[in-house]
Coordinates of C-alpha atoms and ligand atoms in Angstrom, one line a residue:
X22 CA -15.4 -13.5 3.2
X23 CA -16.0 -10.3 5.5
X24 CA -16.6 -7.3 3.6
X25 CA -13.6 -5.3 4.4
X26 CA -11.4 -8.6 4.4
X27 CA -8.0 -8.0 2.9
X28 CA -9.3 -4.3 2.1
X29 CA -5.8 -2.1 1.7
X30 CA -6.6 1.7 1.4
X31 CA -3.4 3.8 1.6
X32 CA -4.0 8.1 1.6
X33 CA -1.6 10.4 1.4
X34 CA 1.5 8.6 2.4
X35 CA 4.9 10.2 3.1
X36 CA 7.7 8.1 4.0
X37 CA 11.4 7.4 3.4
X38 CA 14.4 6.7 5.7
X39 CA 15.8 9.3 8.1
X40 CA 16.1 12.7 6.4
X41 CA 15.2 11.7 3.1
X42 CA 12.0 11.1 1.6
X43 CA 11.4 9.1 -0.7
X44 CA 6.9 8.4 -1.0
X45 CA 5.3 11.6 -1.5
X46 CA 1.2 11.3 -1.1
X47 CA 0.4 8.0 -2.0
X48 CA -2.8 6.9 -2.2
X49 CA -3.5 3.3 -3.1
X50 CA -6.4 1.0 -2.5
X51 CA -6.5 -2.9 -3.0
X52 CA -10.4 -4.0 -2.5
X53 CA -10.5 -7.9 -1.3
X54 CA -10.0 -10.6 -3.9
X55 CA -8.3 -8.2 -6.2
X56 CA -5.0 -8.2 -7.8
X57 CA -3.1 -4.9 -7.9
X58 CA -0.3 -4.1 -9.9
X59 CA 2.4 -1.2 -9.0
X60 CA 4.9 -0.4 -11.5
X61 CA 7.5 1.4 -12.1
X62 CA 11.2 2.0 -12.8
X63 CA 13.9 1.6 -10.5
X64 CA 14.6 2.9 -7.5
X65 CA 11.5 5.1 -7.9
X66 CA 10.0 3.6 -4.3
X67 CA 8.3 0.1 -4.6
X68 CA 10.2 -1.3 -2.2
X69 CA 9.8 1.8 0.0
X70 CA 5.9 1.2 0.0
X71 CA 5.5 -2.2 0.8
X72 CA 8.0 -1.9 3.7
X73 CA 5.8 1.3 5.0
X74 CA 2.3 -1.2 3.8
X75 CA 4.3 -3.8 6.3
X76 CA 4.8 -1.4 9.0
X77 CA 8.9 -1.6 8.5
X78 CA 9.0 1.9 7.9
X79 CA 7.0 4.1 9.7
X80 CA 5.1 7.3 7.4
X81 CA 5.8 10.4 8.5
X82 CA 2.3 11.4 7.1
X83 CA -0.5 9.7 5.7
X84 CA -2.6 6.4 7.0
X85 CA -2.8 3.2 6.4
X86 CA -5.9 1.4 6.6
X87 CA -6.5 -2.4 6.5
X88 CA -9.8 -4.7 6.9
X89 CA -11.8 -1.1 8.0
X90 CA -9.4 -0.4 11.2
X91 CA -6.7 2.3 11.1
X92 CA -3.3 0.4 11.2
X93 CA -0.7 3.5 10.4
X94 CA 0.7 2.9 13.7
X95 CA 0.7 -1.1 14.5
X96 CA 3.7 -3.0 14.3
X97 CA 4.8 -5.4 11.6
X98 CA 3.8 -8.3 13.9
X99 CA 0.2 -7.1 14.1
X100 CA -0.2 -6.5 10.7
X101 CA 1.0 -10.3 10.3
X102 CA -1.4 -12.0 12.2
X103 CA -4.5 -9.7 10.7
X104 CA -3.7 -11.1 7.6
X105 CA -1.0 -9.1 5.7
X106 CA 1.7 -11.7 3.8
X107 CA 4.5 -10.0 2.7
X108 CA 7.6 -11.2 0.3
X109 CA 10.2 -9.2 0.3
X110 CA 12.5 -8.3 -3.0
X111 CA 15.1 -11.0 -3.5
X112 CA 13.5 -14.0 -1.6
X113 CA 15.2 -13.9 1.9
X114 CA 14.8 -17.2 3.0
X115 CA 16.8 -18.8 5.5
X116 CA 19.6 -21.2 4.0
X117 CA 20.5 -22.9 6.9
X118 CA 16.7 -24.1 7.5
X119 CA 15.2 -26.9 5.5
X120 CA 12.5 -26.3 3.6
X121 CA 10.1 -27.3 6.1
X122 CA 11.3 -25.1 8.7
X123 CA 11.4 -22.4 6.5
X124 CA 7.6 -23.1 6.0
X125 CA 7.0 -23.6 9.6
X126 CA 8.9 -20.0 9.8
X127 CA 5.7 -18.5 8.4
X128 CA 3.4 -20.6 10.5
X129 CA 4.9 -18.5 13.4
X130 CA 3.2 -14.7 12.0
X131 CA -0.3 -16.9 11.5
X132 CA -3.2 -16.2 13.4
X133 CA -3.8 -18.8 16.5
X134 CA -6.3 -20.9 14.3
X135 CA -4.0 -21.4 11.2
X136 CA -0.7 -21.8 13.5
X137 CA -2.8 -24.8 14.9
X138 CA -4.2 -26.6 11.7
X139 CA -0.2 -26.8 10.8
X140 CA 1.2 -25.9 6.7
X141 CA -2.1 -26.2 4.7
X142 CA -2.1 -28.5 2.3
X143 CA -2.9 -26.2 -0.6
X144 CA 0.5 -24.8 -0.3
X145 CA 2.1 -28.2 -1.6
X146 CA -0.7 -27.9 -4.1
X147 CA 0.9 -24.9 -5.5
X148 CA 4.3 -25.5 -5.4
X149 CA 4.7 -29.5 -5.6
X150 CA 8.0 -29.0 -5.4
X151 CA 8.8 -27.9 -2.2
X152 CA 6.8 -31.0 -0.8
X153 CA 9.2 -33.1 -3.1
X154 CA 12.4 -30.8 -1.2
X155 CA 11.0 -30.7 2.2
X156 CA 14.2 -31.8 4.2
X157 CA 16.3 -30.5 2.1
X158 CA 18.6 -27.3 3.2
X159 CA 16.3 -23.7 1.7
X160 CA 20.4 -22.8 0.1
X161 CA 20.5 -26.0 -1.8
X162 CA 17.4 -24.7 -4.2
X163 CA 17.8 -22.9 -7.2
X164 CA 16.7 -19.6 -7.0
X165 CA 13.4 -20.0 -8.8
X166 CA 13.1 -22.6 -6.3
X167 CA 14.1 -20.4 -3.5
X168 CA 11.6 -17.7 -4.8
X169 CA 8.9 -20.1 -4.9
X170 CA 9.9 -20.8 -1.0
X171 CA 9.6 -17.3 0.0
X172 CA 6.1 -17.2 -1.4
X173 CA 5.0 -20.3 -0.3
X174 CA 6.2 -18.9 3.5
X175 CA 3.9 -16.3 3.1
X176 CA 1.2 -18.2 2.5
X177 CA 1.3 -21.1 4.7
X178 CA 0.3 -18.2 7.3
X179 CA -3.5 -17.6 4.5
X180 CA -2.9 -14.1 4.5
X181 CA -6.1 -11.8 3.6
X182 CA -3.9 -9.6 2.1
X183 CA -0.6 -10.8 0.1
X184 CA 2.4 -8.3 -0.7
X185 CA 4.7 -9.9 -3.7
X186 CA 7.9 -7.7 -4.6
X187 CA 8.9 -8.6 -8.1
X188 CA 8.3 -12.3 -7.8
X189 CA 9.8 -13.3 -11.0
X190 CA 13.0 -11.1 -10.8
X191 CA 15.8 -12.9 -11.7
X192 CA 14.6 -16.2 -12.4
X193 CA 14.2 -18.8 -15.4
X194 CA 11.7 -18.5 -17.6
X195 CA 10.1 -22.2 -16.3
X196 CA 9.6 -20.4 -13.2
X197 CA 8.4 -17.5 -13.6
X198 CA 5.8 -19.4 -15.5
X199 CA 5.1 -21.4 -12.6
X200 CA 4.8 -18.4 -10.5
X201 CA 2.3 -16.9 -13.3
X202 CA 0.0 -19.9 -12.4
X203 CA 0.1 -19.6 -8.7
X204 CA -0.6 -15.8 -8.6
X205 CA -3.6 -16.7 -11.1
X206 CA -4.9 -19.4 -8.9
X207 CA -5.0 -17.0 -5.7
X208 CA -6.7 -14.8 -8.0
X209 CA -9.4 -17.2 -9.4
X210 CA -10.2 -18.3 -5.6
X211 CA -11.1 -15.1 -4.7
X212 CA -9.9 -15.7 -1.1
X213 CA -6.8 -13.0 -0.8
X214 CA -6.6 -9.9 -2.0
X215 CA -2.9 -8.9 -3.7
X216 CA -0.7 -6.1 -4.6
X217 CA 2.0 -7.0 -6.9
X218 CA 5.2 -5.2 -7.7
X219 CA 5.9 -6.5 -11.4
X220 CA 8.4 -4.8 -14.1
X221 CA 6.5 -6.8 -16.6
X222 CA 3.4 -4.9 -18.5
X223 CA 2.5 -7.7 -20.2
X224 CA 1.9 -9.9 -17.0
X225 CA 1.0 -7.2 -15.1
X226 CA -2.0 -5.9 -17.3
X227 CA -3.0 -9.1 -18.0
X228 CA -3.7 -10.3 -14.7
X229 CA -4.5 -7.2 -12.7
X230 CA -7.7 -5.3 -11.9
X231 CA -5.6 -2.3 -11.5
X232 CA -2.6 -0.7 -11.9
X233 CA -0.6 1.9 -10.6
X234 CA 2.3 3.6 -12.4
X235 CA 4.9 5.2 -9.5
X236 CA 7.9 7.7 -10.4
X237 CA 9.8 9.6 -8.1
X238 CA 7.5 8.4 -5.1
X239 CA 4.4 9.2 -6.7
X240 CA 1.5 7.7 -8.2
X241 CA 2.0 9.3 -11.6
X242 CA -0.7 6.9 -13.5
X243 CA -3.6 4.9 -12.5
X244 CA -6.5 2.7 -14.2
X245 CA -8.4 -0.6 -14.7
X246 CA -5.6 -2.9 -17.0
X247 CA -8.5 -1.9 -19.8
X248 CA -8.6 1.8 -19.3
X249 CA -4.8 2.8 -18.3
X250 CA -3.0 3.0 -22.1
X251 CA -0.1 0.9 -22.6
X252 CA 1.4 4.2 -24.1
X253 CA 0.8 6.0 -20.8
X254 CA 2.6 3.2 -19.0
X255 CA 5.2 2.8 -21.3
X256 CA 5.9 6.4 -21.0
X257 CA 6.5 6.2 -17.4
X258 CA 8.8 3.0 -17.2
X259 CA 10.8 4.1 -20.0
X260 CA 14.5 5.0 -19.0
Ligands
ATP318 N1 17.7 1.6 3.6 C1 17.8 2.7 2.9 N2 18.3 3.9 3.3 C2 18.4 5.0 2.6 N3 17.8 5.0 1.3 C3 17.3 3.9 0.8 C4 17.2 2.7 1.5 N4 16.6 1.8 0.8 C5 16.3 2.4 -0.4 N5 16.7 3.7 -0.4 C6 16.5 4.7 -1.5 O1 15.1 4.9 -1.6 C7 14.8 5.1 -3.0 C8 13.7 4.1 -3.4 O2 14.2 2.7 -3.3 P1 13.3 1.5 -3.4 O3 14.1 0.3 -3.1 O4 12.0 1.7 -2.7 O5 13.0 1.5 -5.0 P2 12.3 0.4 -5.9 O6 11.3 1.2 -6.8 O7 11.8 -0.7 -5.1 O8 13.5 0.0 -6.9 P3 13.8 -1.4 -7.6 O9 13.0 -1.4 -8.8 O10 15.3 -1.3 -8.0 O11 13.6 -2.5 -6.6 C9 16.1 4.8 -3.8 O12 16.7 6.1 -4.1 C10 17.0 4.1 -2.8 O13 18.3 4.4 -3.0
MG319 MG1 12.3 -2.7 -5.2

């Protein structure tokens, strides 16, 4: 792995849509191969800050810097094929696709190298089940199932960098456990750094090697799982 592969570092972010702002001075960083956690309640700007990460929503201050190059200004499609996956809140795949098309959907952002060599293998490895489903129609899964397609579409592309909003939102308990393992498999291979959007503290802590609390578009608490106080989160994500 480069050095500075998969390397997020956000500073001073300022974005929301039109008039209205909704990130106020964000500053972030995800160093490669780690998992980051971002909490908070809702509505309080997740969303608003993976889009801007994903170039969807353009800052109207601040930078954005990814692998050691300035990317505040390069569209989504860049940021694809150097390596940032992104799956968006409430799994949009397409129902009309199979499965496999949906997969080859995501081949389509990967670099030149990775579109060649086709869906990697280790994408069936973590979700079995889609290689089980391949022809069938992406609307005919459950939604864990559907979930579980949206992230597997992110990562047939082997991002550097993978963006997971609320994974396990909505979904069966079976599920979500299954989406526990993958997300602690990327982690143990080291290969892709992630920030993860997750509601839950007990998931989030336990798998993260740091966390950020956000309220109000602001990073309001930050810390090592070990080092940021349950209390201090708690206090943050109550309603
Ligand atoms: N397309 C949009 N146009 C205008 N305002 C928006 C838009 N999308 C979101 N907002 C507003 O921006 C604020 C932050 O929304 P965002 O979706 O980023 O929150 P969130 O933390 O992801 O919430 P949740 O936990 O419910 O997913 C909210 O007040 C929301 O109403
Ligand atoms: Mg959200």
């Amino acid at each position: 792995m480069i050095e500075a592969d998969g390397k997020l570092e956000l500073t001073g972010l300022e974005a929301g849509y039109g008039e209205s702002m909704i990130l106020r001075d964000v500053s972030l960083k995800v160093e490669p191969g780690q998992v980051v956690c971002l909490m908070g309640r809702n509505g309080v700007g997740k969303t608003t800050l993976m889009k801007t990460i994903m170039g969807l929503i353009k800052p109207k201050k601040g930078t954005i810097r990814y692998a050691g190059h300035d990317y505040t200004s390069r569209s989504p499609d860049r940021r694809a094929r150097a390596g940032i996956g992104y799956v968006p809140q409430g799994r949009d795949i397409f129902p009309q696709l199979t499965v496999e098309q949906n997969l080859l959907l995501g081949l389509e952002a990967a670099s030149a190298k990775v579109r060649k060599a086709g869906i990697p293998e280790s994408v069936y490895e973590k979700f079995p089940v889609l290689k089980e489903m391949l022809y069938r129609k992406g609307g005919d899964l459950s939604g864990g199932q559907q979930q579980q397609l949206s992230i597997a579409r992110a990562l047939v592309s082997e991002p550097k960098l993978l963006l997971l909003d609320e994974p396990m939102e909505g979904i069966q308990p079976s599920i979500v456990l299954d989406i526990e393992r993958v997300i602690e498999s990327i982690k143990d291979d080291k290969q892709m750094a992630v920030l993860l959007v997750e509601q839950s503290l007990t998931f989030a802590t336990s798998i993260a090697d740091y966390c950020y609390v956000l309220d109000k578009g602001t990073i309001v608490a930050e810390g090592s799982s070990d080092t940021l106080s349950e209390e201090q989160v708690r206090r943050h994500l109550a309603v």
